[in-house]
PDB file of C-alpha atoms and ligand atoms in Angstrom:
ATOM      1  CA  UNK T1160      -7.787 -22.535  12.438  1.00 80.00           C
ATOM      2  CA  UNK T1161      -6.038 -25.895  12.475  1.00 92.00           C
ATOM      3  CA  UNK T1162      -5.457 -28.622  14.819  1.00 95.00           C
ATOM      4  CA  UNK T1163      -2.473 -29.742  16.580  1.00 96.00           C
ATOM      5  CA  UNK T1164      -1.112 -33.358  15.367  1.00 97.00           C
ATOM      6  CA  UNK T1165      -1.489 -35.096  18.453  1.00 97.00           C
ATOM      7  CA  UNK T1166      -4.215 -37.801  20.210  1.00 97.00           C
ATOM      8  CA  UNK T1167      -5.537 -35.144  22.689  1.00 97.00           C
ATOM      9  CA  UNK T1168      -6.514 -32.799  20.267  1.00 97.00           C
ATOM     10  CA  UNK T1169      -7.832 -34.878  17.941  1.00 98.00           C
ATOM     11  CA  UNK T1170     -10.007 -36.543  20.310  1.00 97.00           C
ATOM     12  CA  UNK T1171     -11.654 -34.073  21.666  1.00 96.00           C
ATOM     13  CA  UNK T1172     -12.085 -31.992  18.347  1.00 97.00           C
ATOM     14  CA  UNK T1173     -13.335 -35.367  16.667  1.00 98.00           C
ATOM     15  CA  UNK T1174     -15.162 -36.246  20.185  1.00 95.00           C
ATOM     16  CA  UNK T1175     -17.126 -33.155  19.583  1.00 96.00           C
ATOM     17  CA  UNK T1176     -18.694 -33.519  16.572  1.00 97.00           C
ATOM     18  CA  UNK T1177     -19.215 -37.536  16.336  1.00 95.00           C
ATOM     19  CA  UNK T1178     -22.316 -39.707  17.158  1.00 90.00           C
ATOM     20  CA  UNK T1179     -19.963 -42.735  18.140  1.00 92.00           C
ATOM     21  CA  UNK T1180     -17.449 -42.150  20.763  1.00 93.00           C
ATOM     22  CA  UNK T1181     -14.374 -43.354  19.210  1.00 95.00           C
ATOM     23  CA  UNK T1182     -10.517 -44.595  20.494  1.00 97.00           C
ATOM     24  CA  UNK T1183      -7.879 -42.668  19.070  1.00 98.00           C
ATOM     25  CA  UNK T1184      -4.157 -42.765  19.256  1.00 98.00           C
ATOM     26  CA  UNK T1185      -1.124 -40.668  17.726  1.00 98.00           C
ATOM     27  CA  UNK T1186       2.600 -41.925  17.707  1.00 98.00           C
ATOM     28  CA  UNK T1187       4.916 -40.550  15.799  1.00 96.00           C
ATOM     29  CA  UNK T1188       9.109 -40.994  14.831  1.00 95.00           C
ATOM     30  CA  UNK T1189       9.957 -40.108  18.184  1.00 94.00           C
ATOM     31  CA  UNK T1190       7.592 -43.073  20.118  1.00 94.00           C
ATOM     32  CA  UNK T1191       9.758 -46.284  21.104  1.00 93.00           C
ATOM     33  CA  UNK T1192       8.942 -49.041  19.181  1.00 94.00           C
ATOM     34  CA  UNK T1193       6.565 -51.660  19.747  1.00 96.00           C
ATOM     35  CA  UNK T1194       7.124 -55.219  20.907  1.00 96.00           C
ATOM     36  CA  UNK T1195       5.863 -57.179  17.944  1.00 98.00           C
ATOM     37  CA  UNK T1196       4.210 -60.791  17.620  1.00 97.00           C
ATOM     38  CA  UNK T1197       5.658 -63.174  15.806  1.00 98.00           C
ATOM     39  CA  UNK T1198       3.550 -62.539  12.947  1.00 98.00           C
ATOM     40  CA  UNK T1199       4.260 -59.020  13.236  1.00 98.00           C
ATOM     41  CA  UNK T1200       7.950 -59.728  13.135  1.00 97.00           C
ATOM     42  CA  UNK T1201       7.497 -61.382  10.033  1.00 97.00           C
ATOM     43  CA  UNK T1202       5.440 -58.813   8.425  1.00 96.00           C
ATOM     44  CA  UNK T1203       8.304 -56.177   9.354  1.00 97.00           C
ATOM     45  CA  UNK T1204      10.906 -58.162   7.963  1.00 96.00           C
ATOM     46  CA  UNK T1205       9.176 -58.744   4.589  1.00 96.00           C
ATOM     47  CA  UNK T1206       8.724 -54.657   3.538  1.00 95.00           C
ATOM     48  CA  UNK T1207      10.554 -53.493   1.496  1.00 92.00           C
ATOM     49  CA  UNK T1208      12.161 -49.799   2.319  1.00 95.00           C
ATOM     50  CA  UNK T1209      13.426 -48.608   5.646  1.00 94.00           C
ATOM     51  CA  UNK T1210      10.672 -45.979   5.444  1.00 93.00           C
ATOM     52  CA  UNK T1211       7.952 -48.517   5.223  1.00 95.00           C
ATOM     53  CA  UNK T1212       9.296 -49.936   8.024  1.00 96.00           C
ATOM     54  CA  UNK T1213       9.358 -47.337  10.206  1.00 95.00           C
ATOM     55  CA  UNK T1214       6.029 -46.760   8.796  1.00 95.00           C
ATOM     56  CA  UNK T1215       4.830 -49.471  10.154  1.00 97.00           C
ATOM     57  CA  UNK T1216       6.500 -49.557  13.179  1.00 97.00           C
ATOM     58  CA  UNK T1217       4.846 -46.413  14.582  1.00 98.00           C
ATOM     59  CA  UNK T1218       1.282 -47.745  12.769  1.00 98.00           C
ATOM     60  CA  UNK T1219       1.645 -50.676  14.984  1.00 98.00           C
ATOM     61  CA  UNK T1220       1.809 -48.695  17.911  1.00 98.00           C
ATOM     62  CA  UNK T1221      -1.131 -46.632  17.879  1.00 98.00           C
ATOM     63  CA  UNK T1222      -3.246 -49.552  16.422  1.00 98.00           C
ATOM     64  CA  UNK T1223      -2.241 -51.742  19.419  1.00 98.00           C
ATOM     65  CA  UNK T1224      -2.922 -48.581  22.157  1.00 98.00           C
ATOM     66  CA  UNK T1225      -6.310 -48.711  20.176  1.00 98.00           C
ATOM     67  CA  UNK T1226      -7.100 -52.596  20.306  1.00 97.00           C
ATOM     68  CA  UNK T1227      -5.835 -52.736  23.581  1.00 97.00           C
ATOM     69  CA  UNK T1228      -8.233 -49.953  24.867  1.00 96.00           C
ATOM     70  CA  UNK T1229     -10.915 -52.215  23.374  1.00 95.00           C
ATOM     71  CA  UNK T1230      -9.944 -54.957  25.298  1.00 95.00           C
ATOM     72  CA  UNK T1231      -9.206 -56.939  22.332  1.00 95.00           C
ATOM     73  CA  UNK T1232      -5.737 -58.524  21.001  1.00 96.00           C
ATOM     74  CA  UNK T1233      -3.095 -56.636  20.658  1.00 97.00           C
ATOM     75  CA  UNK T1234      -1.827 -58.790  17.570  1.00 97.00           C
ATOM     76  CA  UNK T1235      -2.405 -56.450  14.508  1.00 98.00           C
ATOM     77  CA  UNK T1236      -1.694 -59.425  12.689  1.00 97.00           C
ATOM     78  CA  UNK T1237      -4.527 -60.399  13.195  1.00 95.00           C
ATOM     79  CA  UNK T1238      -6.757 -57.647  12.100  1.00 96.00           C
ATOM     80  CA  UNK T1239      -8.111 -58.164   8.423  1.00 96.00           C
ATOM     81  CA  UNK T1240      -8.680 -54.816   6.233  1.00 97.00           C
ATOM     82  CA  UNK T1241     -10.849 -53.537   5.907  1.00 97.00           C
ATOM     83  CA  UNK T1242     -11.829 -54.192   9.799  1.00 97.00           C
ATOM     84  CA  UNK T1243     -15.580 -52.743  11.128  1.00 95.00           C
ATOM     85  CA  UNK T1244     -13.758 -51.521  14.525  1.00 96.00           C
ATOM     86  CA  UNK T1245     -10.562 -50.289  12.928  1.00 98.00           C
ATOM     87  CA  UNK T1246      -8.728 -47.603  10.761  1.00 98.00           C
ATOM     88  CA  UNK T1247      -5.478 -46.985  10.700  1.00 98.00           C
ATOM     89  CA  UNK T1248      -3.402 -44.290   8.132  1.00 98.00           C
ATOM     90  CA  UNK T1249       0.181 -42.413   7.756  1.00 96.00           C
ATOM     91  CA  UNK T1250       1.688 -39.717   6.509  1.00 96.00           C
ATOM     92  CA  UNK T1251       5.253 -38.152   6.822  1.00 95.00           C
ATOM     93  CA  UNK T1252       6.495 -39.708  10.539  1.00 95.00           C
ATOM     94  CA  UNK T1253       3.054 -39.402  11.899  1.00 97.00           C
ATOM     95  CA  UNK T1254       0.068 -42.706  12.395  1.00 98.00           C
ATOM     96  CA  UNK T1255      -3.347 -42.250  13.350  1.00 98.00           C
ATOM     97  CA  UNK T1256      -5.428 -45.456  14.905  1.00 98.00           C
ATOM     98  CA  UNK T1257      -8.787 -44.782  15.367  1.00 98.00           C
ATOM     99  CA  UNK T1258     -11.272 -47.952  17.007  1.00 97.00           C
ATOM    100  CA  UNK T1259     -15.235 -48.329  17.609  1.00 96.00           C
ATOM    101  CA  UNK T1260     -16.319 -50.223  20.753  1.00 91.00           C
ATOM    102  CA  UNK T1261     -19.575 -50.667  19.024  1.00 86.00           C
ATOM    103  CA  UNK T1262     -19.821 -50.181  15.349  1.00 78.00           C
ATOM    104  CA  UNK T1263     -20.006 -51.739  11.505  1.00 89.00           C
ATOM    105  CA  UNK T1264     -17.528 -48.907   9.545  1.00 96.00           C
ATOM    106  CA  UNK T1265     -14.877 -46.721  10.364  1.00 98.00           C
ATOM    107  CA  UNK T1266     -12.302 -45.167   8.470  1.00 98.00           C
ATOM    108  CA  UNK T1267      -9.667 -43.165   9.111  1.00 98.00           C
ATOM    109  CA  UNK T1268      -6.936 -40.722   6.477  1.00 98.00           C
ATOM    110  CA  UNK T1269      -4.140 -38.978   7.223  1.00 98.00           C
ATOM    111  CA  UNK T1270      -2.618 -36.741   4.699  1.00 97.00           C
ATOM    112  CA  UNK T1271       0.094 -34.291   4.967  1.00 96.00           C
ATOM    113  CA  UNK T1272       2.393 -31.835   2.642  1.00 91.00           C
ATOM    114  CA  UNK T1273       1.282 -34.046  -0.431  1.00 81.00           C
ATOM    115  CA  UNK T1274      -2.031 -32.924  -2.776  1.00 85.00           C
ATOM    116  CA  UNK T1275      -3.227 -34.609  -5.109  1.00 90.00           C
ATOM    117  CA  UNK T1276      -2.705 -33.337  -8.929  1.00 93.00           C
ATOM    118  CA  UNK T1277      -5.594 -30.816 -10.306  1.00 95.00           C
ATOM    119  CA  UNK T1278      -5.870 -33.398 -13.317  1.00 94.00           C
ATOM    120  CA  UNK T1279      -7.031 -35.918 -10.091  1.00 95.00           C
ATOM    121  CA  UNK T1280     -10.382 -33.710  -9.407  1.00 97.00           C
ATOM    122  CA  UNK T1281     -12.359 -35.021 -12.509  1.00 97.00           C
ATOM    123  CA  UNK T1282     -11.446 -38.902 -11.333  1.00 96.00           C
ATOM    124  CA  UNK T1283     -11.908 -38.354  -7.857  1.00 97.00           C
ATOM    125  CA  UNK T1284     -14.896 -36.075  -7.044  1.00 98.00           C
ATOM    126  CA  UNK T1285     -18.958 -36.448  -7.596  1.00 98.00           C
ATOM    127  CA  UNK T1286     -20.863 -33.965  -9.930  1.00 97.00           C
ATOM    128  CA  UNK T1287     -21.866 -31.435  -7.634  1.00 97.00           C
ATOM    129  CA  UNK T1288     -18.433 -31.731  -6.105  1.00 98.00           C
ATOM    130  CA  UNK T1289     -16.603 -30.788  -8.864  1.00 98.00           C
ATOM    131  CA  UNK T1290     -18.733 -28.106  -9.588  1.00 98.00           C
ATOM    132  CA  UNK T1291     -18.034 -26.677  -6.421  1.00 98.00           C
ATOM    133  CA  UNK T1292     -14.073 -27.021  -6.548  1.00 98.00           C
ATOM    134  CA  UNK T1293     -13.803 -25.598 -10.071  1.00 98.00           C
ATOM    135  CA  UNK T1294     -15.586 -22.586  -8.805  1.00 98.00           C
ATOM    136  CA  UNK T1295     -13.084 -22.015  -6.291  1.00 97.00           C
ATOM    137  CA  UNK T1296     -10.448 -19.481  -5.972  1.00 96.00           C
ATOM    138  CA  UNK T1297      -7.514 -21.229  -7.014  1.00 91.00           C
ATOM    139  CA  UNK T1298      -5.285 -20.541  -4.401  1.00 89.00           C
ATOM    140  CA  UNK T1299      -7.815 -22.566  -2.529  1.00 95.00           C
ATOM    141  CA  UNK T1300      -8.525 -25.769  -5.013  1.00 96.00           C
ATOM    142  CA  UNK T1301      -5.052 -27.622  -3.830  1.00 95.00           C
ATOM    143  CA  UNK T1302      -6.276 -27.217  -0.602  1.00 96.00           C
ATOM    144  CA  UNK T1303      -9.800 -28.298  -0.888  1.00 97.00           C
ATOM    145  CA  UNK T1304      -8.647 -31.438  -3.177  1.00 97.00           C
ATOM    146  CA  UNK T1305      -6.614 -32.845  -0.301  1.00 97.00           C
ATOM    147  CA  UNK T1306      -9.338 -32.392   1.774  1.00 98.00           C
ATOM    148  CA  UNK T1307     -11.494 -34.461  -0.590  1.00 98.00           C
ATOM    149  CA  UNK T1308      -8.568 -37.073  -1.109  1.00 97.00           C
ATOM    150  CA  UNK T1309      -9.183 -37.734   2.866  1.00 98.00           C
ATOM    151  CA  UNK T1310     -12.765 -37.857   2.431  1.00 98.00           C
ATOM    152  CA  UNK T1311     -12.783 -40.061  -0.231  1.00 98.00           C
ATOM    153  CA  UNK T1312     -10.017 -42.745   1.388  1.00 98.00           C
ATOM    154  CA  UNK T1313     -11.277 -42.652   4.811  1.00 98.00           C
ATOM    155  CA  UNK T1314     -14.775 -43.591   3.435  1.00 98.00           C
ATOM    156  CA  UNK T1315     -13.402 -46.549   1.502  1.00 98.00           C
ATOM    157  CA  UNK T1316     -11.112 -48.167   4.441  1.00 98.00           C
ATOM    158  CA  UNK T1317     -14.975 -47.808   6.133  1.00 98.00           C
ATOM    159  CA  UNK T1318     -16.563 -49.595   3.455  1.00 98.00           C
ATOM    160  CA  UNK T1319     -17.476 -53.516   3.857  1.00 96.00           C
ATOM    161  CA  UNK T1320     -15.487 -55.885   1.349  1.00 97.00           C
ATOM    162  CA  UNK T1321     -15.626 -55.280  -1.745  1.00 97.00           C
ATOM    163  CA  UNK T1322     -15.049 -51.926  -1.417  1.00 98.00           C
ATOM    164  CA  UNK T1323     -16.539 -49.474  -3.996  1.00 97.00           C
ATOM    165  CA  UNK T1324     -13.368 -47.828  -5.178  1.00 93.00           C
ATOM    166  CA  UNK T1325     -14.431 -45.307  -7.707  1.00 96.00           C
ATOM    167  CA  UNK T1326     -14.305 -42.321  -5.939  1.00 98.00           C
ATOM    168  CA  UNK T1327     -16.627 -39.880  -8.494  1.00 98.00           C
ATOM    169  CA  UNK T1328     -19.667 -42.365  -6.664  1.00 98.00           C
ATOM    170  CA  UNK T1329     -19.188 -40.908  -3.288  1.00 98.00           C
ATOM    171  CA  UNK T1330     -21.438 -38.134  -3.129  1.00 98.00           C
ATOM    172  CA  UNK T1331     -21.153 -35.714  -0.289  1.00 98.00           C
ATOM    173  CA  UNK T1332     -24.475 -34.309   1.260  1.00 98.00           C
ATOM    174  CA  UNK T1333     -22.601 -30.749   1.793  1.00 98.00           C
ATOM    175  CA  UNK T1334     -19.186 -30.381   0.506  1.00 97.00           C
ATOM    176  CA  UNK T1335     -18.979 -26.673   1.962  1.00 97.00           C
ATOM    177  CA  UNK T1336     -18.713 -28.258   5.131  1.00 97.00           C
ATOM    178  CA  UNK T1337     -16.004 -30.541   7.233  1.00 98.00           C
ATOM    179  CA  UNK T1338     -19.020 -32.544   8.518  1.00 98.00           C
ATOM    180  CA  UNK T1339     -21.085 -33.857   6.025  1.00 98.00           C
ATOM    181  CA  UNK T1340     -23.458 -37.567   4.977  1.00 98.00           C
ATOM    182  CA  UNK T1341     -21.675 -39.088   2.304  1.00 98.00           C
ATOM    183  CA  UNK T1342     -23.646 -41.854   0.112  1.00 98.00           C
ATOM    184  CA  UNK T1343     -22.265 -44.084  -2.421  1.00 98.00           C
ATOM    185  CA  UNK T1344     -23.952 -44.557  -5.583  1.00 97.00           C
ATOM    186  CA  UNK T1345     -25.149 -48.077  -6.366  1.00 96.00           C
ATOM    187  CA  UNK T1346     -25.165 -48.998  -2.729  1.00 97.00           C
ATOM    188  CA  UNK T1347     -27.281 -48.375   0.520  1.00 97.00           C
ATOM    189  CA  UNK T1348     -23.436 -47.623   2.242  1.00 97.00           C
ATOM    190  CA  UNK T1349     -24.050 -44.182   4.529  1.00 98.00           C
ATOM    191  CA  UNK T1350     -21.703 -42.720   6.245  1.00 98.00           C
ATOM    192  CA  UNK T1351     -20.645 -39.245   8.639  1.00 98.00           C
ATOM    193  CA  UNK T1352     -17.979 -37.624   7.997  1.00 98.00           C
ATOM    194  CA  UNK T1353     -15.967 -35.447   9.933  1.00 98.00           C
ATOM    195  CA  UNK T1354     -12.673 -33.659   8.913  1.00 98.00           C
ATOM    196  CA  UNK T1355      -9.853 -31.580  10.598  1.00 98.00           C
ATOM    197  CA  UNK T1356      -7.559 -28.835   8.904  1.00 97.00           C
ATOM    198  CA  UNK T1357      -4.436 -29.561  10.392  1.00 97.00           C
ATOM    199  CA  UNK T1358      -1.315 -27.330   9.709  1.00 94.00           C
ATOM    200  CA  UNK T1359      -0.182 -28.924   6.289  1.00 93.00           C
ATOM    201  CA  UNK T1360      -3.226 -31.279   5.723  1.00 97.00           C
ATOM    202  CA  UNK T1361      -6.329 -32.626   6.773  1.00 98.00           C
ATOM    203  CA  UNK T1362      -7.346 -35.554   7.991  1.00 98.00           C
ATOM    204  CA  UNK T1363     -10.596 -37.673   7.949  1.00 98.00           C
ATOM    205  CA  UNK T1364     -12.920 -39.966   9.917  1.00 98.00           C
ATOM    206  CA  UNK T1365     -15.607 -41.692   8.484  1.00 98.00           C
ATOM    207  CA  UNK T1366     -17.530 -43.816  10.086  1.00 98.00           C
ATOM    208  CA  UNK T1367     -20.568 -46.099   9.098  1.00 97.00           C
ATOM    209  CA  UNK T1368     -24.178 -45.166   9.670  1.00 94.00           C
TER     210      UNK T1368
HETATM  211  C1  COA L2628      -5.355 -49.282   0.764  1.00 90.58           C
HETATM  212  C2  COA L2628      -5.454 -47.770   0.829  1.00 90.58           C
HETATM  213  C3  COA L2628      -6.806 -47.410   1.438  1.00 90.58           C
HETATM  214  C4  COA L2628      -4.317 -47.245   1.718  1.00 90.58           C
HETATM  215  O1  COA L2628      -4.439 -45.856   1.893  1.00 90.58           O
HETATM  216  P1  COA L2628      -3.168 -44.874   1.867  1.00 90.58           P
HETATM  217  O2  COA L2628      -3.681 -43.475   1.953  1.00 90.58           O
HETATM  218  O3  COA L2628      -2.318 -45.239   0.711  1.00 90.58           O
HETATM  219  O4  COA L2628      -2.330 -45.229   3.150  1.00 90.58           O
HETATM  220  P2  COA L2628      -2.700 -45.006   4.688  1.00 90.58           P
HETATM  221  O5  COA L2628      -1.427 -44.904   5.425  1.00 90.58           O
HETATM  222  O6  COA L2628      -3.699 -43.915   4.886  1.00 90.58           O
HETATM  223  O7  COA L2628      -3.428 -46.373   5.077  1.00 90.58           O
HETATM  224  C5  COA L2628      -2.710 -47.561   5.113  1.00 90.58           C
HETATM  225  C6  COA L2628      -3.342 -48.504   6.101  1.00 90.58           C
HETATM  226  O8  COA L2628      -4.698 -48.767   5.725  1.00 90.58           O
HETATM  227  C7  COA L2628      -5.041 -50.090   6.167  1.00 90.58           C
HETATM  228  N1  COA L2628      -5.591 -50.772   5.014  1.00 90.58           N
HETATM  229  C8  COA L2628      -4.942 -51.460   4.039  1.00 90.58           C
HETATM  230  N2  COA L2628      -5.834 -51.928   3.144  1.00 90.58           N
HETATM  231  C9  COA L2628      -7.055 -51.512   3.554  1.00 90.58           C
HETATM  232  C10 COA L2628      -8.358 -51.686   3.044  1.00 90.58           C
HETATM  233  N3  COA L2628      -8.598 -52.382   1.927  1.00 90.58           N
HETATM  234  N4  COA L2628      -9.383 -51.143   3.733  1.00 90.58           N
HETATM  235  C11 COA L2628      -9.201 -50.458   4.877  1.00 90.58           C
HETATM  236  N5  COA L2628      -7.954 -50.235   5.417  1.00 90.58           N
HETATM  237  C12 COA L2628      -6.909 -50.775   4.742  1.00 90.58           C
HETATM  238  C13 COA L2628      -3.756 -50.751   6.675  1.00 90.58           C
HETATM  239  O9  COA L2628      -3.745 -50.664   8.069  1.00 90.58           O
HETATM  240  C14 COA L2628      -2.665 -49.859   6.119  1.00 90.58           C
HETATM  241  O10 COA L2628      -1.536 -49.749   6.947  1.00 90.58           O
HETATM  242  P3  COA L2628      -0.474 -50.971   7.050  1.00 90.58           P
HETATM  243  O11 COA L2628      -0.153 -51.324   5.644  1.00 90.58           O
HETATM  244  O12 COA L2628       0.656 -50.418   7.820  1.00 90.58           O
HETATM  245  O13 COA L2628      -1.216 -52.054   7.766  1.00 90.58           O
HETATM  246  C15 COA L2628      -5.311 -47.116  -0.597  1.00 90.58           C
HETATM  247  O14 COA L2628      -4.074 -47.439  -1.132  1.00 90.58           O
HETATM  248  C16 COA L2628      -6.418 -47.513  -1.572  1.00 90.58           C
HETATM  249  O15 COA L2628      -6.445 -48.605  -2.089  1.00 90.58           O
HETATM  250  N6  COA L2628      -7.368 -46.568  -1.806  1.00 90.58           N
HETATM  251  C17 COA L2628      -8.628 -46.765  -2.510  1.00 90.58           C
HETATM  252  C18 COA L2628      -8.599 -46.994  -3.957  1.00 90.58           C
HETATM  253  C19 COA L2628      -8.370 -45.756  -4.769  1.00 90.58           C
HETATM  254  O16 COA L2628      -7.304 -45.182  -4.713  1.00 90.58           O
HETATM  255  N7  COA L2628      -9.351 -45.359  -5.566  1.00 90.58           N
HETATM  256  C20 COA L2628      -9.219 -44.221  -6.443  1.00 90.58           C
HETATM  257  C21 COA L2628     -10.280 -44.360  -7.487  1.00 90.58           C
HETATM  258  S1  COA L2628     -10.546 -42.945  -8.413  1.00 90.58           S
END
């Protein structure tokens, strides 16, 4: 069964299974703009596609709503990635902000419509991963690869500087299930993972044990 695209539902369905009570906001194509900061302004003015502007528009909205529910500055200019109270992501008109009150990790991904490439799995997933995907129907590998994709980039934004970005080292305690540990190898980084089905893609949030 998936989730509906929208803060109140993922914040309760999220609420339900996390040990950190996070902030989360959704705005999408159809939210008025933001008021920027001067900084902001200048970041907007400096991308290079219409798209990636509006991309950013709406990823400054829900990452303000976020900071501002921490009581912190509203300036995402400010915020340096990857942040230990902060995640944002996009995908196709739609931005997630996700925000800890109290925490050293969190990490949030967003995918929809787009999977990654079968030839991706070998690059992207751990050992006992893989073997698990490959034994999959295939009607259900695409589907299970995105998932992973989410996985495996929400855990990195979570990661302190420098982040560990080879993705075959992040092992999954259970990759049967949408809530899993994850470890990475060569570190003493930990992390919970929880992820949604949502109705053309998943989405992830990790956060930092
Ligand atoms: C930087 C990266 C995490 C962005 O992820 P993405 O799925 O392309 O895009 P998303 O929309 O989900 O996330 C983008 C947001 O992440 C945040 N971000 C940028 N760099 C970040 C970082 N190093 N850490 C955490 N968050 C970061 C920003 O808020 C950005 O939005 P903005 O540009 O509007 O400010 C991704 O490009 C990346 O580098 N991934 C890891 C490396 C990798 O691909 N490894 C594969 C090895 S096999």
């Amino acid at each position: 069964m998936s989730i509906d695209l929208d803060g109140p539902s993922l914040q309760h369905a999220f609420g339900a299974v996390c040990t950190a009570p996070i902030l989360l906001e959704v705005r999408d194509l159809n939210c008025p703009a933001p008021e920027l900061s001067t900084a902001e302004e200048s970041q907007h003015a400096g991308m290079s596609s219409e798209k990636r502007r509006s991309e950013y528009l709406i990823g400054r909205a829900a990452l303000k709503a976020v900071l501002a529910a921490l009581g912190r500055s509203e300036d995402t200019a400010g915020v340096v990635w990857p942040s230990t109270f902060c995640s944002l992501s996009h995908s196709h008109g739609h931005a997630v902000a996700v925000a800890l009150a109290d925490g050293h990790g969190i990490g949030i991904d967003l995918q929809l419509q787009r999977t990654p490439p079968f030839m991706m799995a070998e690059r992207i997933l751990a050992d006992e991963t893989l073997e698990w995907w490959r034994a999959l129907p295939e009607v259900e590998q695409a589907s299970a690869l995105q998932r992973f994709w989410t996985v495996n980039e929400a855990v990195y934004k979570a990661c302190p500087a420098p982040q560990p970005a080879y993705f075959r080292h992040y092992r999954m305690a259970d990759p049967t299930r949408f809530d899993s540990a994850l470890s990475i190898d060569g570190t003493d980084y930990r992390f919970e993972v929880h992820t949604l089905a949502l109705a053309n893609g998943f989405i992830s949030l990790a956060l930092r044990a």
